[in-house]
Each structure stands twice: as structure tokens, then as C-alpha cells.
Tab-separated table of C-alpha atoms in Angstrom:
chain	number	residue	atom	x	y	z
A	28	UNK	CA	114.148	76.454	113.244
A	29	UNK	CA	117.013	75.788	111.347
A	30	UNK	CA	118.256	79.171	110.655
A	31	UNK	CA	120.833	78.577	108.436
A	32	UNK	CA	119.292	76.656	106.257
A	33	UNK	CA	115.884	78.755	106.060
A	34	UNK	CA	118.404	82.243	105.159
A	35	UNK	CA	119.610	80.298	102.856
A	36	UNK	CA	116.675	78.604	101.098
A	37	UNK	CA	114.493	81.778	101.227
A	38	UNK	CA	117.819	83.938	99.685
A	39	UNK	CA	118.005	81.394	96.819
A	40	UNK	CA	114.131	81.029	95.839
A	41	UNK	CA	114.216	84.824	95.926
A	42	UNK	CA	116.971	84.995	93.858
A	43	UNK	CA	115.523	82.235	91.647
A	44	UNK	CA	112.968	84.700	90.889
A	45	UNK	CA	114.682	87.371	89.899
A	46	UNK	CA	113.938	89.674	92.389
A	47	UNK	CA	115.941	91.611	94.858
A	48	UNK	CA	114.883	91.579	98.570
A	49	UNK	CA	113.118	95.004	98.413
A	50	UNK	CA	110.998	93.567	95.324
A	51	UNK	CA	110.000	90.392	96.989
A	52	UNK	CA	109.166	92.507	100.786
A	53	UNK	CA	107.206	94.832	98.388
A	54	UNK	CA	104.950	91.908	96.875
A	55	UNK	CA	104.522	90.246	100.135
A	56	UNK	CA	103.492	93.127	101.740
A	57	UNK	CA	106.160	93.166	104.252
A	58	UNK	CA	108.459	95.795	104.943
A	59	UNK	CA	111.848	95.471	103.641
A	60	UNK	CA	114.107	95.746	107.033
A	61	UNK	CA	111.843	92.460	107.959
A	62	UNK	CA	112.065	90.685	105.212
A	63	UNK	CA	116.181	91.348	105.144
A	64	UNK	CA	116.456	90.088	108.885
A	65	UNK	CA	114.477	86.902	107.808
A	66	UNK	CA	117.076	86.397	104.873
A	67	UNK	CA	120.240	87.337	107.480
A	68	UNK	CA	118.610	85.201	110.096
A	69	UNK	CA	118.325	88.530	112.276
A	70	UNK	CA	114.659	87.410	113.042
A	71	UNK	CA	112.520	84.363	112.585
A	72	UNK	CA	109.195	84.753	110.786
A	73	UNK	CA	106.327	83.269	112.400
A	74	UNK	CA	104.318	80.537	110.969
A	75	UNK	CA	102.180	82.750	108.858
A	76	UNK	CA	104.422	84.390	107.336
A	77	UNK	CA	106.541	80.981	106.784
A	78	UNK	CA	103.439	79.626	104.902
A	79	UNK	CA	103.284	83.255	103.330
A	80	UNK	CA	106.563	82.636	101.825
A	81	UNK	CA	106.212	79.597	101.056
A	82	UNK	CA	103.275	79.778	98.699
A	83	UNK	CA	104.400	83.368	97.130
A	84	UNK	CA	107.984	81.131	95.995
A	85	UNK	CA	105.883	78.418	95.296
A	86	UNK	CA	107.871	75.863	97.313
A	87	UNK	CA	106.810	73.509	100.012
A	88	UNK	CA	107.347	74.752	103.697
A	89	UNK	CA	109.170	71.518	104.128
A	90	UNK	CA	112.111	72.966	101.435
A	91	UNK	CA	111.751	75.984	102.939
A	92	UNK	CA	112.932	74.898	106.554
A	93	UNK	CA	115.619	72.647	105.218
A	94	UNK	CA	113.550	69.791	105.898
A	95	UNK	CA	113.189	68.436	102.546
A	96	UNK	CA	115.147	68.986	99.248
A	97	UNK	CA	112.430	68.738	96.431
A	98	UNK	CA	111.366	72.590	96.379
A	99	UNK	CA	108.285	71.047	94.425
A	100	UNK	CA	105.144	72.177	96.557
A	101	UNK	CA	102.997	69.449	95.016
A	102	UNK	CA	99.505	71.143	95.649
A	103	UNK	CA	100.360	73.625	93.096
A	104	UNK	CA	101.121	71.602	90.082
A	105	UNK	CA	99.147	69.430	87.717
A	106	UNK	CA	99.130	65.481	88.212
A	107	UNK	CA	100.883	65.436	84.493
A	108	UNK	CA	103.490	67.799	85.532
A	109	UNK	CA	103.836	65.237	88.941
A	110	UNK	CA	104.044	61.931	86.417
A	111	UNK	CA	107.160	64.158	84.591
A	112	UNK	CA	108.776	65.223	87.747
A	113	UNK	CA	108.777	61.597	88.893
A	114	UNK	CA	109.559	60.319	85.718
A	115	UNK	CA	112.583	62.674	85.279
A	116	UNK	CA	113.993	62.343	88.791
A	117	UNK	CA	113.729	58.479	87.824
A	118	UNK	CA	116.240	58.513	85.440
A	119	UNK	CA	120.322	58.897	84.870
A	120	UNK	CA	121.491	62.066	84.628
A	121	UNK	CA	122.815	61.539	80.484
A	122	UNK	CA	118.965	60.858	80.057
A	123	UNK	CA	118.093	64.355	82.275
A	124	UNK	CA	120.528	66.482	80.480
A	125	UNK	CA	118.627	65.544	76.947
A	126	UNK	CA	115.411	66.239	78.524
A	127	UNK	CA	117.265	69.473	79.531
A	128	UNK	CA	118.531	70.134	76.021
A	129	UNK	CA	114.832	69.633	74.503
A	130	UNK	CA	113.016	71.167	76.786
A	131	UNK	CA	115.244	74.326	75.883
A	132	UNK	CA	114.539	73.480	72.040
A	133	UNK	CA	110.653	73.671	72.980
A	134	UNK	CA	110.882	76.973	74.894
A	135	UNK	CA	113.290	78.479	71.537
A	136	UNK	CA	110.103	77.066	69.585
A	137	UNK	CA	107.849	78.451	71.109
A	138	UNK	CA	109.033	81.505	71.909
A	139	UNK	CA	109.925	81.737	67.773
A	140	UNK	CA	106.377	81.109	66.967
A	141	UNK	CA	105.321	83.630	69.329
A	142	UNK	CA	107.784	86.263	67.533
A	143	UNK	CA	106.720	85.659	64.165
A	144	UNK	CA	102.936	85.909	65.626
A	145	UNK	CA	103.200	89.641	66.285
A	146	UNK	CA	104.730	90.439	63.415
């Protein structure tokens, strides 16, 4: 295994969701001096527990393992969602960064609507 690469990929999909290594070994159901030595590169996690981690970050064992760089685990997204990942990987990066900027206008929008529903 490519250690440094798996500490690092599992330390940033962690952090990606917002959780701090005691949060994530809670959820997994792994105890948290484990977990930390699988982020430090202490200890190596065997391959249930890779495929464990894998689908709790939602990320393809591949990007886990430094193998691939498309975190995208494709089994757990919709073919439409595929078509705009493709479509948007297809492009320049001026054309990304105003998907970028509407996509933020659509979750402001939405999020708005959802406000002013409560009230």
C-alpha cells in the first residue's frame, strides 16, 4: 500500500466532511487510537475496513489508495449526475468556474426558498 498517499487521502475526505478523527472512528465503529494510526500511517487497515472507508466517504477505493484521482465512486451516483461530471470535467476551466458560480446561486436559492418556507 501506498502509505503516504492513503494518510493522506483518508485525512482529507475526513476533513472534507467536517468531522474530526474521533467523529469519523465513532461512526465507523472503530475505535479512535485505530482509526488515528490509519490516518498517521502507524497501521494499515485491512481490506474490509479499506472498503469500509471507502463507502462511509463515499469515494472509490481506487482514490482512496492513491491509485486514481477522481474521488467519484461511480456506483453511488445517478447516471444524470455521471453525464454532468463528464460534461464538466470536459470543459475549460473559465467555463467550470461559471458552473461553479451558478451552482452556488442555486444552493443561495434554494436554501432562500427553504427560509421563507418555515416562516
Amino acid at each position: 500500500m501506498l502509505k503516504s498517499r492513503f494518510t493522506y487521502r483518508l485525512k482529507e475526505v475526513r476533513k472534507k466532511m467536517g468531522l474530526t478523527q474521533k467523529e469519523a472512528a465513532k461512526r465507523l465503529n472503530i475505535g479512535y487510537t485505530k482509526y488515528n494510526h490509519y490516518e498517521t500511517g502507524r497501521n494499515e487497515p485491512d481490506m474490509d475496513t479499506i472498503i469500509l472507508l471507502a463507502k462511509f466517504y463515499k469515494v472509490s477505493i481506487d482514490y482512496l489508495m492513491g491509485n486514481d484521482d477522481n474521488c467519484i465512486n461511480k456506483q453511488n451516483i445517478s447516471s444524470l449526475k455521471e453525464n454532468l461530471i463528464n460534461d464538466i470535467l470536459s470543459v475549460d476551466d473559465e467555463i467550470n468556474a461559471e458552473i461553479g458560480q451558478y451552482l452556488n446561486y442555486l444552493k443561495t436559492k434554494k436554501k432562500a426558498v427553504g427560509e421563507d418556507e418555515k416562516k
